[in-house]
Short mmCIF file of C-alpha atoms in Angstrom, two decimals:
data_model
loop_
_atom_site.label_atom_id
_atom_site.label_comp_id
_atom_site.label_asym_id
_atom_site.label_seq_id
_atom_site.Cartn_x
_atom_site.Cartn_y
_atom_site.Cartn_z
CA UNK A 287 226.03 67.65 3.84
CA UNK A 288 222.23 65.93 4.41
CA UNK A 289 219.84 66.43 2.32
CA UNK A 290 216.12 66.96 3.93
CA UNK A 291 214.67 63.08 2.88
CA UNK A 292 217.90 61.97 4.84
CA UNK A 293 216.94 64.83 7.96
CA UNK A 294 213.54 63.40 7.98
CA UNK A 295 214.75 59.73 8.47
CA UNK A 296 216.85 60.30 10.97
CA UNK A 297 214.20 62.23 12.80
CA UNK A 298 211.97 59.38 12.28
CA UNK A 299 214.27 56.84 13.36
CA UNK A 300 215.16 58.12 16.86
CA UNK A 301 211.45 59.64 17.56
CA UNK A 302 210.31 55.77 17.06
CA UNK A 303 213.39 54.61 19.18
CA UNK A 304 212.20 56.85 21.58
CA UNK A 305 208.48 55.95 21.40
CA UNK A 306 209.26 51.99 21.54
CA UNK A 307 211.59 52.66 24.66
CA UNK A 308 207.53 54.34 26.75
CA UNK A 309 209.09 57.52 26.15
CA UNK A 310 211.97 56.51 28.43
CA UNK A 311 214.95 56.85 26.75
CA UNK A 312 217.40 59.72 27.30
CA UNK A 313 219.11 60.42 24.16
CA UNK A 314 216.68 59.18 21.54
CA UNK A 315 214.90 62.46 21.54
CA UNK A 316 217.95 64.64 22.03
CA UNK A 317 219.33 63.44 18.96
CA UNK A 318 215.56 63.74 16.98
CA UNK A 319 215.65 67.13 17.75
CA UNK A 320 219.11 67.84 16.83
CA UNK A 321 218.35 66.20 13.33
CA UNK A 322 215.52 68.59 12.81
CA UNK A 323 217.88 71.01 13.88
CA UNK A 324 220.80 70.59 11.53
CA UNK A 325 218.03 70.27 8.72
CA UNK A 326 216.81 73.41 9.38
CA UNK A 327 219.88 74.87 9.53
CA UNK A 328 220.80 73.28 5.94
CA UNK A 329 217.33 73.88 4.45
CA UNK A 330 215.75 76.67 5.47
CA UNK A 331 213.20 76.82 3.28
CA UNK A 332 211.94 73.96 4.74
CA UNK A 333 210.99 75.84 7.93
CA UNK A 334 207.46 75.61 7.73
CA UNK A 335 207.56 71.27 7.64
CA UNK A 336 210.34 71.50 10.64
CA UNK A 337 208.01 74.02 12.39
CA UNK A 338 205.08 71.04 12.18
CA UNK A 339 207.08 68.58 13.27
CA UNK A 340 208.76 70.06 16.20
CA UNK A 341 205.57 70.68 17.24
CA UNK A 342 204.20 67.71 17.16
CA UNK A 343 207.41 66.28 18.74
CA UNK A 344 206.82 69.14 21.36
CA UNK A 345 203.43 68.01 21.98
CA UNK A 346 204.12 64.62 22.42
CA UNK A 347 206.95 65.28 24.97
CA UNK A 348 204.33 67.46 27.04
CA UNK A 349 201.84 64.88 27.25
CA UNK A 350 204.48 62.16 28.05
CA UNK A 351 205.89 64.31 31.31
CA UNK A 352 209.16 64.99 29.22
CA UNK A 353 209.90 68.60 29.68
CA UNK A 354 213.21 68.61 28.54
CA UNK A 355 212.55 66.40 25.52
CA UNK A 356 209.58 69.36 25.06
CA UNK A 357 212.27 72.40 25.65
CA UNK A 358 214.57 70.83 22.55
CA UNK A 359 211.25 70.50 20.03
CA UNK A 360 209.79 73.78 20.96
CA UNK A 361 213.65 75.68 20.19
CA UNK A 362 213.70 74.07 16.76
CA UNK A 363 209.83 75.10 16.38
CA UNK A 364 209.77 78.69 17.55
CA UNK A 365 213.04 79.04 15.52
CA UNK A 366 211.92 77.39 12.38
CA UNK A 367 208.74 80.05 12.79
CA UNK A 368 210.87 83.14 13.13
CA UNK A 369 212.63 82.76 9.70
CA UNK A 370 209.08 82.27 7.92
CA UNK A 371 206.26 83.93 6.85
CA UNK A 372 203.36 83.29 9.24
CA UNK A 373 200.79 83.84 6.33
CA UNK A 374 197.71 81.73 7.73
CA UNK A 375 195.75 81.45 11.09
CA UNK A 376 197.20 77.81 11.23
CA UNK A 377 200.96 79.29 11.38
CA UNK A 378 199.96 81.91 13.93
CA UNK A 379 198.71 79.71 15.96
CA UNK A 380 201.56 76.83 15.75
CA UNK A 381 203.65 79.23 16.94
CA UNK A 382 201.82 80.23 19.98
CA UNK A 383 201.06 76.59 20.78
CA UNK A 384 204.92 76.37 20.43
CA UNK A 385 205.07 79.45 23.07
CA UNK A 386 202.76 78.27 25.33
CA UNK A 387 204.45 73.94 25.18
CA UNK A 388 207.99 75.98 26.19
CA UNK A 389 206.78 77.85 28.69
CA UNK A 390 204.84 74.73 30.26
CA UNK A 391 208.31 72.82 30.31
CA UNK A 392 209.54 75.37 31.43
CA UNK A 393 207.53 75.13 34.93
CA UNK A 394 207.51 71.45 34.83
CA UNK A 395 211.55 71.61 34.82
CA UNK A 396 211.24 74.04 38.20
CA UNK A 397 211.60 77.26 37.03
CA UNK A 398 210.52 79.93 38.42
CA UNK A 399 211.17 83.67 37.29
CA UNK A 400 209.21 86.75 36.52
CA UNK A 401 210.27 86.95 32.60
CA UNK A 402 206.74 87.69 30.87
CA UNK A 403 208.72 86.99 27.48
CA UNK A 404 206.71 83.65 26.30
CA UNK A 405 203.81 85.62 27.97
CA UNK A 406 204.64 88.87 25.78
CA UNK A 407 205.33 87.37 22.70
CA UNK A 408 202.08 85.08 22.77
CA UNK A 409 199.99 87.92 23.24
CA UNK A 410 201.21 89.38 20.25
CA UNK A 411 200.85 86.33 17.95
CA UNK A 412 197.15 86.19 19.42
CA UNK A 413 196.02 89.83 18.43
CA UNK A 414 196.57 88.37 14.93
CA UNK A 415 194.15 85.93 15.29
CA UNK A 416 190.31 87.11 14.50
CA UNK A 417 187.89 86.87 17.31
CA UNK A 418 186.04 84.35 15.33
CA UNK A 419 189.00 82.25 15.12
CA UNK A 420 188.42 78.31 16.37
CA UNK A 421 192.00 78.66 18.04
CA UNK A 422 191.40 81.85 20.11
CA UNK A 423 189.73 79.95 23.00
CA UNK A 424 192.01 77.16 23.11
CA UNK A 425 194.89 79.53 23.16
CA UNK A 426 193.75 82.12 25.69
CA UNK A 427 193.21 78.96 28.19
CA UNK A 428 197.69 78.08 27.50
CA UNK A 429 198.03 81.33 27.71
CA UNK A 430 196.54 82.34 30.82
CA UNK A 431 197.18 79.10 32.32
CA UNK A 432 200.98 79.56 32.21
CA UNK A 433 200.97 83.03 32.72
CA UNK A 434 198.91 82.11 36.03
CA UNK A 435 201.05 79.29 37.38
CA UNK A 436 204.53 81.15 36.65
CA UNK A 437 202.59 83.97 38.95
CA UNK A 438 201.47 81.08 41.41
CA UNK A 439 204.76 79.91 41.51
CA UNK A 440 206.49 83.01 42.46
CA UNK A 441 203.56 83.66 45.05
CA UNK A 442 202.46 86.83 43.32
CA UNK A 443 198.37 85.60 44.22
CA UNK A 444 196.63 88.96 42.78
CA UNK A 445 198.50 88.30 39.37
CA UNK A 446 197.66 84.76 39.35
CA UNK A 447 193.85 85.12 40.47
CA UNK A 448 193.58 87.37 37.39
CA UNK A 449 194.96 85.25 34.96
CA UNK A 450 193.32 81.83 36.39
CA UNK A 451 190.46 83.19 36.49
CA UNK A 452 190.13 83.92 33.05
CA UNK A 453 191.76 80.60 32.30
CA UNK A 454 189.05 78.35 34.44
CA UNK A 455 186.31 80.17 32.56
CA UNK A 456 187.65 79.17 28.59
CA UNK A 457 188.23 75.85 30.07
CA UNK A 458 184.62 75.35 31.29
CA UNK A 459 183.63 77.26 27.85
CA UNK A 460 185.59 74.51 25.94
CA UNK A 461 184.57 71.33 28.18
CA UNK A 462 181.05 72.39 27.62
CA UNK A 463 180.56 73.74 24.82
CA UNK A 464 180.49 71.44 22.10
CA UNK A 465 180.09 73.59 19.12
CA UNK A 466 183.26 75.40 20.20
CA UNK A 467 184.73 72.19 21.02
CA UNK A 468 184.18 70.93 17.36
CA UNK A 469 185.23 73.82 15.81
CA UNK A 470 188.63 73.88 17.77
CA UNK A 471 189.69 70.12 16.63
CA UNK A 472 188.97 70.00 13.29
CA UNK A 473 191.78 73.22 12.73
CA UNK A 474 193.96 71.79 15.96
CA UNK A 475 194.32 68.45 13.43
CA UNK A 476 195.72 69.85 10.84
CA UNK A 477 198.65 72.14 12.88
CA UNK A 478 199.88 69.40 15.38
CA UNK A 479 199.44 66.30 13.27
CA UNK A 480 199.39 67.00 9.74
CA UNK A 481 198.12 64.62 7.45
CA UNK A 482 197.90 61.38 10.18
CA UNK A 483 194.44 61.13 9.38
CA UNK A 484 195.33 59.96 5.92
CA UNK A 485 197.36 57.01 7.95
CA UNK A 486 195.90 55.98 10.76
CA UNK A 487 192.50 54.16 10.97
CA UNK A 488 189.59 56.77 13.29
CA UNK A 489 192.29 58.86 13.20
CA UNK A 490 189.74 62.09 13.54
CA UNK A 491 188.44 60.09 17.19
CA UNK A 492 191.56 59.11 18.87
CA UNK A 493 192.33 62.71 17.93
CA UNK A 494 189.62 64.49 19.54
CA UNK A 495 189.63 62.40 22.56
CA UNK A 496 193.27 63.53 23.00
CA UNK A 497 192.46 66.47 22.37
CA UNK A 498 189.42 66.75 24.96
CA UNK A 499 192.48 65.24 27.29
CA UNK A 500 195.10 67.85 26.91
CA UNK A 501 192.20 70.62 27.26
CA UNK A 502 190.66 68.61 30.61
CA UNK A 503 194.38 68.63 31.98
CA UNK A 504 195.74 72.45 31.32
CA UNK A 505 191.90 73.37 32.81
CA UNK A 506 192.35 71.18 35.93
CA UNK A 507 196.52 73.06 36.09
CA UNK A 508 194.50 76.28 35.84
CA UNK A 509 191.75 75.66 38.69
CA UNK A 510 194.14 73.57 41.16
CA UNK A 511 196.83 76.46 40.92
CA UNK A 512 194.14 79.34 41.16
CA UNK A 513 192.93 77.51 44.52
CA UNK A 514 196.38 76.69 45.66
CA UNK A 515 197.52 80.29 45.06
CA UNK A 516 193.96 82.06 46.00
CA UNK A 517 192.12 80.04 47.83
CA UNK A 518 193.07 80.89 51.69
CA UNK A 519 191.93 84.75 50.40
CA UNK A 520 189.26 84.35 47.88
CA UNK A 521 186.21 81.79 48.90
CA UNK A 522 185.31 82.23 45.10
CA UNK A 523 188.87 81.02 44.16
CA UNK A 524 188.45 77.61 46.00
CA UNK A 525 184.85 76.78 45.27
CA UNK A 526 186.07 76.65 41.68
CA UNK A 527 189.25 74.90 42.24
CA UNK A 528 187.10 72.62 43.90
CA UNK A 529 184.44 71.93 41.25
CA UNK A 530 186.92 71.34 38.81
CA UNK A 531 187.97 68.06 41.41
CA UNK A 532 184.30 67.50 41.74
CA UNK A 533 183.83 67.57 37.77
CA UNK A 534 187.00 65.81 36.44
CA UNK A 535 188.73 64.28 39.04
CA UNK A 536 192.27 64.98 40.21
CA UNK A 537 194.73 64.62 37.73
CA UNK A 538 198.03 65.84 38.35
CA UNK A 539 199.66 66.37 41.73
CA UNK A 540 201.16 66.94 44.48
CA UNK A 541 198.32 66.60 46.47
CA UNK A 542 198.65 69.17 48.80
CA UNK A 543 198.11 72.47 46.24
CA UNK A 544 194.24 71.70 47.01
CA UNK A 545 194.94 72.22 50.93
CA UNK A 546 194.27 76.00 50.37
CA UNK A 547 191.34 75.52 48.53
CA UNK A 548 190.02 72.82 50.80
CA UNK A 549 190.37 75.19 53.74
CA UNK A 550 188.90 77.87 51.48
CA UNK A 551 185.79 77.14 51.88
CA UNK A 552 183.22 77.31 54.55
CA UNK A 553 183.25 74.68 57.28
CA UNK A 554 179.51 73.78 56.07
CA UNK A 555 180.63 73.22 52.21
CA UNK A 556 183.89 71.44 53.11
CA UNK A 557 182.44 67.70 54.00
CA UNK A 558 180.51 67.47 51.46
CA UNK A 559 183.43 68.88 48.65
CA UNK A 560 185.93 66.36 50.54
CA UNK A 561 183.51 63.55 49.12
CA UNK A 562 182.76 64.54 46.02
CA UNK A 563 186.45 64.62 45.12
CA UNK A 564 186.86 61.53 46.97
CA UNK A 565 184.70 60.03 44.67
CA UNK A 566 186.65 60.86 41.36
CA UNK A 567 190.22 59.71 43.03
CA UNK A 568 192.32 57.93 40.31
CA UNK A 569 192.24 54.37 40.99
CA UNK A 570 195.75 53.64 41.09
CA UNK A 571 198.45 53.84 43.68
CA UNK A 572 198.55 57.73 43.97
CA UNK A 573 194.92 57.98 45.38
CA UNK A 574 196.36 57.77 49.03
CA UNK A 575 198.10 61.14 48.80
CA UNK A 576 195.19 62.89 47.88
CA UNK A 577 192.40 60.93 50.36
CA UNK A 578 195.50 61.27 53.34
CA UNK A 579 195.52 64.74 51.87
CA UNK A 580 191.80 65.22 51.92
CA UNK A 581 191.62 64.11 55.47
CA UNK A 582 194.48 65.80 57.23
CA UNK A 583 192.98 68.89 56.04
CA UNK A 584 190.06 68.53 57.45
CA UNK A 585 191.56 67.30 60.28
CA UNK A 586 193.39 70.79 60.45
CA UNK A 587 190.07 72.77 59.52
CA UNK A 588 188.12 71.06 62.49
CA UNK A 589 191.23 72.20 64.67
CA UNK A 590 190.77 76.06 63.54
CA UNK A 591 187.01 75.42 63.99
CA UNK A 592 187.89 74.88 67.83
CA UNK A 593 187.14 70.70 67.54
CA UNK A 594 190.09 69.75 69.13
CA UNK A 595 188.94 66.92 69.90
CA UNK A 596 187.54 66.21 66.16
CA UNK A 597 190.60 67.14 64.63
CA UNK A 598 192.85 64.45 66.94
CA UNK A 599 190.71 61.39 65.80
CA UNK A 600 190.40 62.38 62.20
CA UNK A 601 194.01 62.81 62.42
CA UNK A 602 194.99 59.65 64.30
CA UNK A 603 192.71 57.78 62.00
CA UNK A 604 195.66 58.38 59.67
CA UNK A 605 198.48 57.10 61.46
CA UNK A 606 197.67 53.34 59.61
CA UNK A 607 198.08 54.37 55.98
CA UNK A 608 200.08 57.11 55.97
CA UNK A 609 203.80 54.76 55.11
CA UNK A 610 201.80 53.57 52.39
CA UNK A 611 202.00 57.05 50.91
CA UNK A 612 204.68 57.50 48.33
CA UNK A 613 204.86 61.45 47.77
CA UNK A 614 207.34 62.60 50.47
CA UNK A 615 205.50 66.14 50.74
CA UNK A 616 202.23 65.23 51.24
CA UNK A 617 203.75 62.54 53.90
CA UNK A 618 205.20 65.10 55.45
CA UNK A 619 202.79 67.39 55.54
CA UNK A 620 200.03 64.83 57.11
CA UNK A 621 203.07 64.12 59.94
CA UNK A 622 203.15 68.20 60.37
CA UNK A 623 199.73 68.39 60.76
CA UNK A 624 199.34 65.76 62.98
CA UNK A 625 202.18 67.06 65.38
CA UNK A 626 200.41 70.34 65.26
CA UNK A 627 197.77 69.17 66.34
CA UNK A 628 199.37 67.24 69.08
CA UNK A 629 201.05 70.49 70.14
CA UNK A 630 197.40 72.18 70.28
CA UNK A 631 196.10 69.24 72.53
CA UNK A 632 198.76 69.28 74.64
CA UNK A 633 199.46 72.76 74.99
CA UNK A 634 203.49 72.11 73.73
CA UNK A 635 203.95 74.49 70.39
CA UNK A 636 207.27 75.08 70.62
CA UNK A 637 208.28 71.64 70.70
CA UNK A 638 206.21 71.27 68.00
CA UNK A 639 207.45 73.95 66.04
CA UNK A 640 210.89 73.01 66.36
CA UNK A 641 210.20 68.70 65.32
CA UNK A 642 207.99 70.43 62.09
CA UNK A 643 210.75 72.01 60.85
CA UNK A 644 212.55 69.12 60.94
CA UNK A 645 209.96 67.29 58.77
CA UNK A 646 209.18 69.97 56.56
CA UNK A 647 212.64 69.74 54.95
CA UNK A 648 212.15 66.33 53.79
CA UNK A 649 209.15 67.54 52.07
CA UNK A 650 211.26 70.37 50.84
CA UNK A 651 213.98 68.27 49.41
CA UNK A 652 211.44 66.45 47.75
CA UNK A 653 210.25 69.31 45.42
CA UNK A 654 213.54 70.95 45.34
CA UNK A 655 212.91 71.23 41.00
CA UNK A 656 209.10 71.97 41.32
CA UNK A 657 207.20 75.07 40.46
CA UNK A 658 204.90 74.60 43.78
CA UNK A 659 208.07 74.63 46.49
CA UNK A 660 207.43 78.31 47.32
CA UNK A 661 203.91 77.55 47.96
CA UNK A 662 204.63 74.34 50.18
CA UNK A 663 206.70 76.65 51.96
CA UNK A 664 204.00 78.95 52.44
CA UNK A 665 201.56 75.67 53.62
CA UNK A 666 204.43 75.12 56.62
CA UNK A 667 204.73 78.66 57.65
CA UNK A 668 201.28 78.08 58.98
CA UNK A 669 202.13 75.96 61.40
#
């Protein structure tokens, strides 16, 4: 039998483990969560402390590309919130948060089904939140956002355009409005982190630029899925898709879910988009996925366009620095593209059909757990 000083060590002990190790190490937070799991389980009426902390565990996990460290927090969070009282704005909207970080993992662990559950049950928690409420934008963009990539993922594009939509527009509401902005952190401080701004020296800053980081990131998920999963139909859908690259840069891949988007838009806008988001490229490693990616889509829409000619010297140009690139499905993609192109040239499709197949299921095997497979599938079936 624990007791819940002796819960809260062990907690504390393994979460540290776990931060020392970069967020690395396998069991560390396994075994965190399971201590705030058997201390719930003990103490009960300690659900509303557990509930914090999970979340904040939860929260952590997300931002450090740990999904499954994130599914463990969020089950001892959304547990700990069922057997208590959600008596304040701040409770309703941990639990959502704690919704909305489980379905994310979710998706980032490669599932892909039509349950509307976390979607369902979200919804709910928000009609208890007043319209005035600080945490109603911030929430509607999680909760549209996943609702909108589980919907991408599954290729149902009418569902996801409608909830993407409505995401992209809170994002760009909460980027740049800085009332609203304000507002949101000084409650968001208080659910996910507690009292750390008692502890830590300009607590209140690093908090709102992370903040301002997690919003910038679920806003750029929201406008690179709606292009991805609207953009070949809606020109609307990939012009914003588009600006948000322009605005913020590109900060999560793979690379190719902006191929519908880029090919979205008119032939005259394209060039000049292509740049733009050239310009705000991370400057790290990963930038040649997205420039090759940039490029061999153009390549492709100068080859619709009827430049044949274009579109075999943009995509030669490529040949050079493509086995620098990393990601196996944009690699494969730009040595699709450029075979398709060949075939166009030289007048040899089913060849070509047959030898992109072949390539395509390296690209496949690469995202065999990711959310966007169906839609790299759908990218191939073009050619």
């Amino acid at each position: 039998m624990g007791s819940p000083t002796g819960y809260l060590a062990a907690f504390t002990q393994f979460y540290v483990t776990w931060q020392s190790s970069g967020f690395d190490d396998p069991a560390s937070p396994q075994l965190a969560a399971q201590a705030l799991h058997d201390w719930l389980g003990e103490f009960p009426k300690d659900a509303a402390d557990i509930q914090r902390i999970a979340l904040g565990g939860a929260y952590t996990a997300s931002t450090a590309g740990r999904p499954d460290v994130a599914l463990a927090m969020t089950a001892v969070g959304r547990e700990a919130s069922i057997i208590r009282p959600l008596a304040t704005e701040e409770d309703v909207a941990s639990a959502a948060l704690l919704a909305f970080l489980e379905g994310a993992a979710r998706l980032a662990s490669g599932e892909r089904n039509r349950d509307t559950s976390l979607f369902d049950e979200a919804q709910w928690l928000l009609e208890k939140l007043g319209e005035e409420s600080p945490f109603r934008p911030y929430l509607v963009l999680h909760q549209y956002t996943m609702a909108g990539r589980v919907a991408a993922s599954c290729l149902e594009s009418r569902m996801a355009y409608k909830h993407l939509w409505r995401a992209v527009e809170v994002g760009e509401l909460l980027l740049h409005d800085r009332q609203v902005f304000r507002d949101l952190a000084r409650q968001w401080q208080s659910i996910v982190w507690g009292n750390v701004g008692d502890l830590v020296a300009n607590a209140d800053e690093l908090i709102f630029e992370l903040l301002q980081q997690e919003i910038r990131l679920t806003y750029w998920r929201a406008a690179a899925a709606l292009g991805s999963a609207c953009g070949a139909q809606s020109v609307e859908a990939a012009r914003k898709c588009l600006a948000a690259c322009c605005e913020i840069g590109c900060l999560e891949g793979p690379a190719f879910q902006l191929r519908p988007a880029i090919l979205g838009v008119p032939a005259e806008e394209r060039a000049a988009a292509i740049e733009a988001i050239r310009a705000r490229l991370p400057k790290d490693t990963s930038a040649i996925s997205w420039e090759l990616l940039l490029e061999t889509s153009a390549a492709i829409g100068l080859l619709r366009a009827g430049d044949v000619d274009g579109a075999l010297a943009l995509s030669s140009s490529l040949e050079d620095r493509i086995e620098n690139c990393d990601d196996a499905s944009t690699h494969a993609l730009v040595i699709a593209d450029r075979m398709h192109i060949n075939a166009a040239v030289s007048n040899t499709s089913g060849e070509s059909s047959l030898r992109t197949h072949e390539v395509f299921a390296k690209g496949v095997h690469a995202l065999e757990d990711s959310p966007h497979l169906l839609q790299y599938k759908a990218i191939f079936d073009e050619h």
